[in-house]
Tab-separated table of C-alpha atoms and ligand atoms in Angstrom:
chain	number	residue	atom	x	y	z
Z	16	UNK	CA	56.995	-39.832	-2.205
Z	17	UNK	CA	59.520	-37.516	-0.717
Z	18	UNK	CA	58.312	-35.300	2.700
Z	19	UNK	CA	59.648	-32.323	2.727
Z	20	UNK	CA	59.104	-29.384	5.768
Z	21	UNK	CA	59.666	-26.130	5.166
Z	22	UNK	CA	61.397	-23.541	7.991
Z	23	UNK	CA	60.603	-20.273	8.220
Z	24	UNK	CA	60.666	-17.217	10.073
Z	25	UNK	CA	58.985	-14.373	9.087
Z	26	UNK	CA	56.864	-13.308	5.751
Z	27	UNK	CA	57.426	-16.570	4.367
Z	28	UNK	CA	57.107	-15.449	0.410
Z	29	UNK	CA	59.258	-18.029	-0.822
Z	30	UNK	CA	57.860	-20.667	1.173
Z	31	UNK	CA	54.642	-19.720	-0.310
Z	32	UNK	CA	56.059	-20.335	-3.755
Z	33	UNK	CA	57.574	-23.152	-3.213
Z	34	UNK	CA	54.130	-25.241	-1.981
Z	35	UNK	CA	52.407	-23.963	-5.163
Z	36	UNK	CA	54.735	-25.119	-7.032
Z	37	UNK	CA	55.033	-28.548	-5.316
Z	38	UNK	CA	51.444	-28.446	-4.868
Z	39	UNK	CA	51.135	-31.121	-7.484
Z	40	UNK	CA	53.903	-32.704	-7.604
Z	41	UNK	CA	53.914	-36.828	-7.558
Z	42	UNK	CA	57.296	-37.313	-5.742
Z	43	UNK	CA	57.206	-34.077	-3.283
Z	44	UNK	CA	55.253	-33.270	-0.628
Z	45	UNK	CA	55.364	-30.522	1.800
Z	46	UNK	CA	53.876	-32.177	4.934
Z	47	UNK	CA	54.574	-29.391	7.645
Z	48	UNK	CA	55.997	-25.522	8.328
Z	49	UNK	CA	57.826	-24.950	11.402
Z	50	UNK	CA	58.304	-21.573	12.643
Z	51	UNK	CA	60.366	-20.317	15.704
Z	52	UNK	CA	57.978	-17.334	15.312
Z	53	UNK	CA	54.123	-17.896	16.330
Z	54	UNK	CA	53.394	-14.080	14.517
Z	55	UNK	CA	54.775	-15.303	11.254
Z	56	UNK	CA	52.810	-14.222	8.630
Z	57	UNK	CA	53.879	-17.609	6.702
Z	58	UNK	CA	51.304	-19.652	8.959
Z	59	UNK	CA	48.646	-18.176	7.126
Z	60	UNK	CA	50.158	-18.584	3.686
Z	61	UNK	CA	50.504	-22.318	4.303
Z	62	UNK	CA	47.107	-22.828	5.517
Z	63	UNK	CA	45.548	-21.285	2.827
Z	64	UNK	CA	47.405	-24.323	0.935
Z	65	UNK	CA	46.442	-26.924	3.900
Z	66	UNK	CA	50.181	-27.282	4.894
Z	67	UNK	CA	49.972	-27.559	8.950
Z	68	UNK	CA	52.744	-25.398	11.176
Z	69	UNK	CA	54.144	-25.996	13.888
Z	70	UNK	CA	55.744	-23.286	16.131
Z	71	UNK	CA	58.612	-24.255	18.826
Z	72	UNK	CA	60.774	-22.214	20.788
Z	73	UNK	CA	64.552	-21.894	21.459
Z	74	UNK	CA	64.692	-24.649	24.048
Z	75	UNK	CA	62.404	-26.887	22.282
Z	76	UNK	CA	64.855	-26.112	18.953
Z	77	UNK	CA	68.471	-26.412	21.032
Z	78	UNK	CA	67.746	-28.075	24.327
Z	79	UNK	CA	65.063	-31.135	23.889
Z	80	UNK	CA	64.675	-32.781	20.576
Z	81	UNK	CA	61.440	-31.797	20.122
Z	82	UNK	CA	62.144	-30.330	16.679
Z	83	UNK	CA	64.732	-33.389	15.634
Z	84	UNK	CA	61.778	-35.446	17.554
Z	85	UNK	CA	59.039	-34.290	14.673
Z	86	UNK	CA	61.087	-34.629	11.985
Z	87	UNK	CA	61.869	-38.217	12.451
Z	88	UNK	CA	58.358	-39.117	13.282
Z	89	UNK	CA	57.222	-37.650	10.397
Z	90	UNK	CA	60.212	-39.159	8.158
Z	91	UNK	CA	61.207	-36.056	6.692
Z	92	UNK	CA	63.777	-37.294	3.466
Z	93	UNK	CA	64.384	-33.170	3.091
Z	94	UNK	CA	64.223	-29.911	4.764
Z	95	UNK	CA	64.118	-26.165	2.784
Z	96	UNK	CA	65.575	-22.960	4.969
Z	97	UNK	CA	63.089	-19.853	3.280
Z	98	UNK	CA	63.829	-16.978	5.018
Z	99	UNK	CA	64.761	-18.955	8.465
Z	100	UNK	CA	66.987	-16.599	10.905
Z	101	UNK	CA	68.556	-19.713	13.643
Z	102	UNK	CA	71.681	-21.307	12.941
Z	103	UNK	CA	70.396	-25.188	12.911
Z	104	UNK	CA	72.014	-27.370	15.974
Z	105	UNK	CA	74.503	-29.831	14.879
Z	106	UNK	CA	72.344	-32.861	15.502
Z	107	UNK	CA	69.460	-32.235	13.243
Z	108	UNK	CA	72.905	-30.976	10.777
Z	109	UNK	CA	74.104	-34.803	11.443
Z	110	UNK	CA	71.110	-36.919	11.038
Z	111	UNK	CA	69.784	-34.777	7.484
Z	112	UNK	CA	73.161	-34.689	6.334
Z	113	UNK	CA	72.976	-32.453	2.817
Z	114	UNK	CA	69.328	-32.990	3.405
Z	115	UNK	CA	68.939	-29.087	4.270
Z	116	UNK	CA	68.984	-26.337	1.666
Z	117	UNK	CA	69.160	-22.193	2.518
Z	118	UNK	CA	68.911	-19.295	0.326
Z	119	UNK	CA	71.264	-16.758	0.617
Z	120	UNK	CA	69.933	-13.354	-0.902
Z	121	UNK	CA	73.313	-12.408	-2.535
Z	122	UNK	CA	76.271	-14.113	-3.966
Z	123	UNK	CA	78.114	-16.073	-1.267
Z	124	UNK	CA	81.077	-15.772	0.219
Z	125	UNK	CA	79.809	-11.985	-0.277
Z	126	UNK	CA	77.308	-10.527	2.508
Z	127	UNK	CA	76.867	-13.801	4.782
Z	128	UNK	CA	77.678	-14.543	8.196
Z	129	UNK	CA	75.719	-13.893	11.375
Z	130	UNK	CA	73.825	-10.863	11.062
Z	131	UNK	CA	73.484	-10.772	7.230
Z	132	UNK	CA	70.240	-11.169	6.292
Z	133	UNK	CA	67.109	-9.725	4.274
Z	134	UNK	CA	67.189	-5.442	4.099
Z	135	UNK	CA	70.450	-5.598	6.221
Z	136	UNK	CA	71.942	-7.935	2.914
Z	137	UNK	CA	70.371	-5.301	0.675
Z	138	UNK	CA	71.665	-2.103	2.594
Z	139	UNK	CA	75.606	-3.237	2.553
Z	140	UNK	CA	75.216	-3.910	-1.050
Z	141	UNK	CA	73.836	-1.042	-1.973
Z	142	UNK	CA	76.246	1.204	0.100
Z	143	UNK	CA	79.361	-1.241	-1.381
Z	144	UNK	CA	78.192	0.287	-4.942
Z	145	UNK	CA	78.354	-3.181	-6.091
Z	146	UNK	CA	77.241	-3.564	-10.006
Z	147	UNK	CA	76.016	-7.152	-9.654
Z	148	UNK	CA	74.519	-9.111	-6.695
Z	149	UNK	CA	72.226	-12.252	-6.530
Z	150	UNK	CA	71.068	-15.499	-4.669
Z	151	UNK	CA	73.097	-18.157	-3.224
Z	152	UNK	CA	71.165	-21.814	-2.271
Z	153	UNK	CA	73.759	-23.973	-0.249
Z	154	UNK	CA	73.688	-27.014	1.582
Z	155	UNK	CA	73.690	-25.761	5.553
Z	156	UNK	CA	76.149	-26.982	8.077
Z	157	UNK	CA	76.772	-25.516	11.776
Z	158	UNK	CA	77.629	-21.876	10.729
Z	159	UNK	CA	75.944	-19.779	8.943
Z	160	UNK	CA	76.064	-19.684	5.306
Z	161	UNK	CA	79.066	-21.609	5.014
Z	162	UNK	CA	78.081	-25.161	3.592
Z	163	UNK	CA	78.451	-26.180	0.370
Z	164	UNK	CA	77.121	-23.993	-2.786
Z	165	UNK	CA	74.599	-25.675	-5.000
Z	166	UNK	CA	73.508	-23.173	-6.831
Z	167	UNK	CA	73.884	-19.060	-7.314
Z	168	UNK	CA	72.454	-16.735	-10.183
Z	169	UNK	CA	73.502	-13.040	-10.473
Z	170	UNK	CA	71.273	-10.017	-11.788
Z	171	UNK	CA	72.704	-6.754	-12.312
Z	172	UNK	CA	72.498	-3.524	-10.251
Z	173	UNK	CA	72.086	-0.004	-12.047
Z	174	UNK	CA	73.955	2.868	-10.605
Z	175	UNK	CA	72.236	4.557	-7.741
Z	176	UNK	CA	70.076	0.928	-6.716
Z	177	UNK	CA	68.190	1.326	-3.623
Z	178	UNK	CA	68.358	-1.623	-0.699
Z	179	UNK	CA	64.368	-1.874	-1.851
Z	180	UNK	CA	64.347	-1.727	-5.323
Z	181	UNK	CA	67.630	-4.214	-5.241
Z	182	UNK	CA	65.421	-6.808	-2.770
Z	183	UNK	CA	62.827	-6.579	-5.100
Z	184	UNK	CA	65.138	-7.913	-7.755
Z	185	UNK	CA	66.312	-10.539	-5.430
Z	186	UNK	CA	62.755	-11.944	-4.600
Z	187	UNK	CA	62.142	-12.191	-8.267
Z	188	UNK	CA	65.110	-13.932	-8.840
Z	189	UNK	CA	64.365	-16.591	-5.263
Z	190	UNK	CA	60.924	-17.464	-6.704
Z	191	UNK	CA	61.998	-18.143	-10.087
Z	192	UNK	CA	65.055	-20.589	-9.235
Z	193	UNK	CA	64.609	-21.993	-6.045
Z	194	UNK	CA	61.709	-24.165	-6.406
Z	195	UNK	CA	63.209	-25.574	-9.669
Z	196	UNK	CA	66.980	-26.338	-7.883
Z	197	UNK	CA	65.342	-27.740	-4.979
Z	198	UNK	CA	63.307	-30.229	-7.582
Z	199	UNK	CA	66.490	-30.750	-9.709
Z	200	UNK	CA	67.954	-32.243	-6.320
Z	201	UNK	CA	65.252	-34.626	-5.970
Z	202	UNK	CA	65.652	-35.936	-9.610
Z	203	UNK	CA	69.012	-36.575	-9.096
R	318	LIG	C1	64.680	-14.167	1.374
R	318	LIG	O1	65.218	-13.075	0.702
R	318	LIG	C2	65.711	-15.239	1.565
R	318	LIG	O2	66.755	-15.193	0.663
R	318	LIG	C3	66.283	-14.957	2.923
R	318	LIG	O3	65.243	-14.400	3.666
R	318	LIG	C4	64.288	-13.802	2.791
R	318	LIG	C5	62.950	-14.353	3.190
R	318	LIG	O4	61.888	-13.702	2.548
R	318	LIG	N1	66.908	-16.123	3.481
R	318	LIG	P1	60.441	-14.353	2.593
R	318	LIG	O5	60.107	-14.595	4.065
R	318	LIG	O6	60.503	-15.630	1.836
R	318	LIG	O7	59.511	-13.364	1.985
């Protein structure tokens, strides 16, 4: 069995997703949540599935290993970035080396980078007029949204696309795919 945890920071919708869709799955299980953020609304979501959270803070993240700490002791093989806003320290990076996964909601190299994230993502594409945008999920290393691509899927934009109507797009297009590329990287 593979143990998988989960980081999130906020709403937690695709983290949701992705423990009903492991939910009964023989070679994945999603043992914890962690959170930087103890007003997350994606504590409830995984409770209502039995999935335990646990909430740290910046020094316990940075500073002490607490985080790096729990991970071990639980033997995570795998961790999933949904919707997670800190840049993960270098020595959780080294020891779960292409072990962590992040979606990007657009096409990477295009609208990442410190700062770039959820409506703000949505805004800049919309005001950029672009006619296609989409979701990136890439291995993470020490900067943000750099590491290596594993996956990306486009959807079009029609002229005139708000930042909402395009996010809503975007979510539909997260909970579709990344459940089934994080899978597909277990199998192989
Ligand atoms: C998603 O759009 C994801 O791509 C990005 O943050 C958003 C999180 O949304 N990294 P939710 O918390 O899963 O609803």
């Amino acid at each position: 069995m593979n143990r998988m945890a989960v980081f999130a920071s906020g709403n937690g919708s695709n983290a949701e997703n992705i423990i009903r869709y492991f939910k009964t799955n023989t070679h994945v299980n999603i043992t914890h949540v962690l959170t930087n953020n103890p007003e997350a609304k994606v504590i409830e979501k995984a409770a209502k599935y039995d999935v335990p959270t646990i909430v740290f803070n910046r020094n316990e993240f940075y500073k002490e290993d607490k985080v790096l700490n729990i991970l071990l002791e639980e033997q995570i093989d795998f961790i999933v970035l949904a919707g997670f806003m800190w840049l993960v320290p270098q020595k959780i990076i080294q020891q779960f080396f292409q072990k962590v996964v992040n979606i990007h909601p657009a096409l990477l190299p295009k609208y990442g980078g410190k700062g770039m994230y959820g409506d703000f993502v949505h805004k800049a594409v919309s005001e950029a007029q672009e006619t296609e945008t989409g979701i990136t999920i890439h291995y993470v290393n020490e900067k943000y949204d750099e590491g290596d691509i594993i996956f990306q899927k486009s959807v079009k934009i029609v002229g005139g696309e708000d930042p909402a109507s395009i996010a809503q797009k975007i979510h539909a297009l997260e909970y579709e795919n990344f459940p089934k590329v994080i899978e597909k990287l277990f199998a192989n």
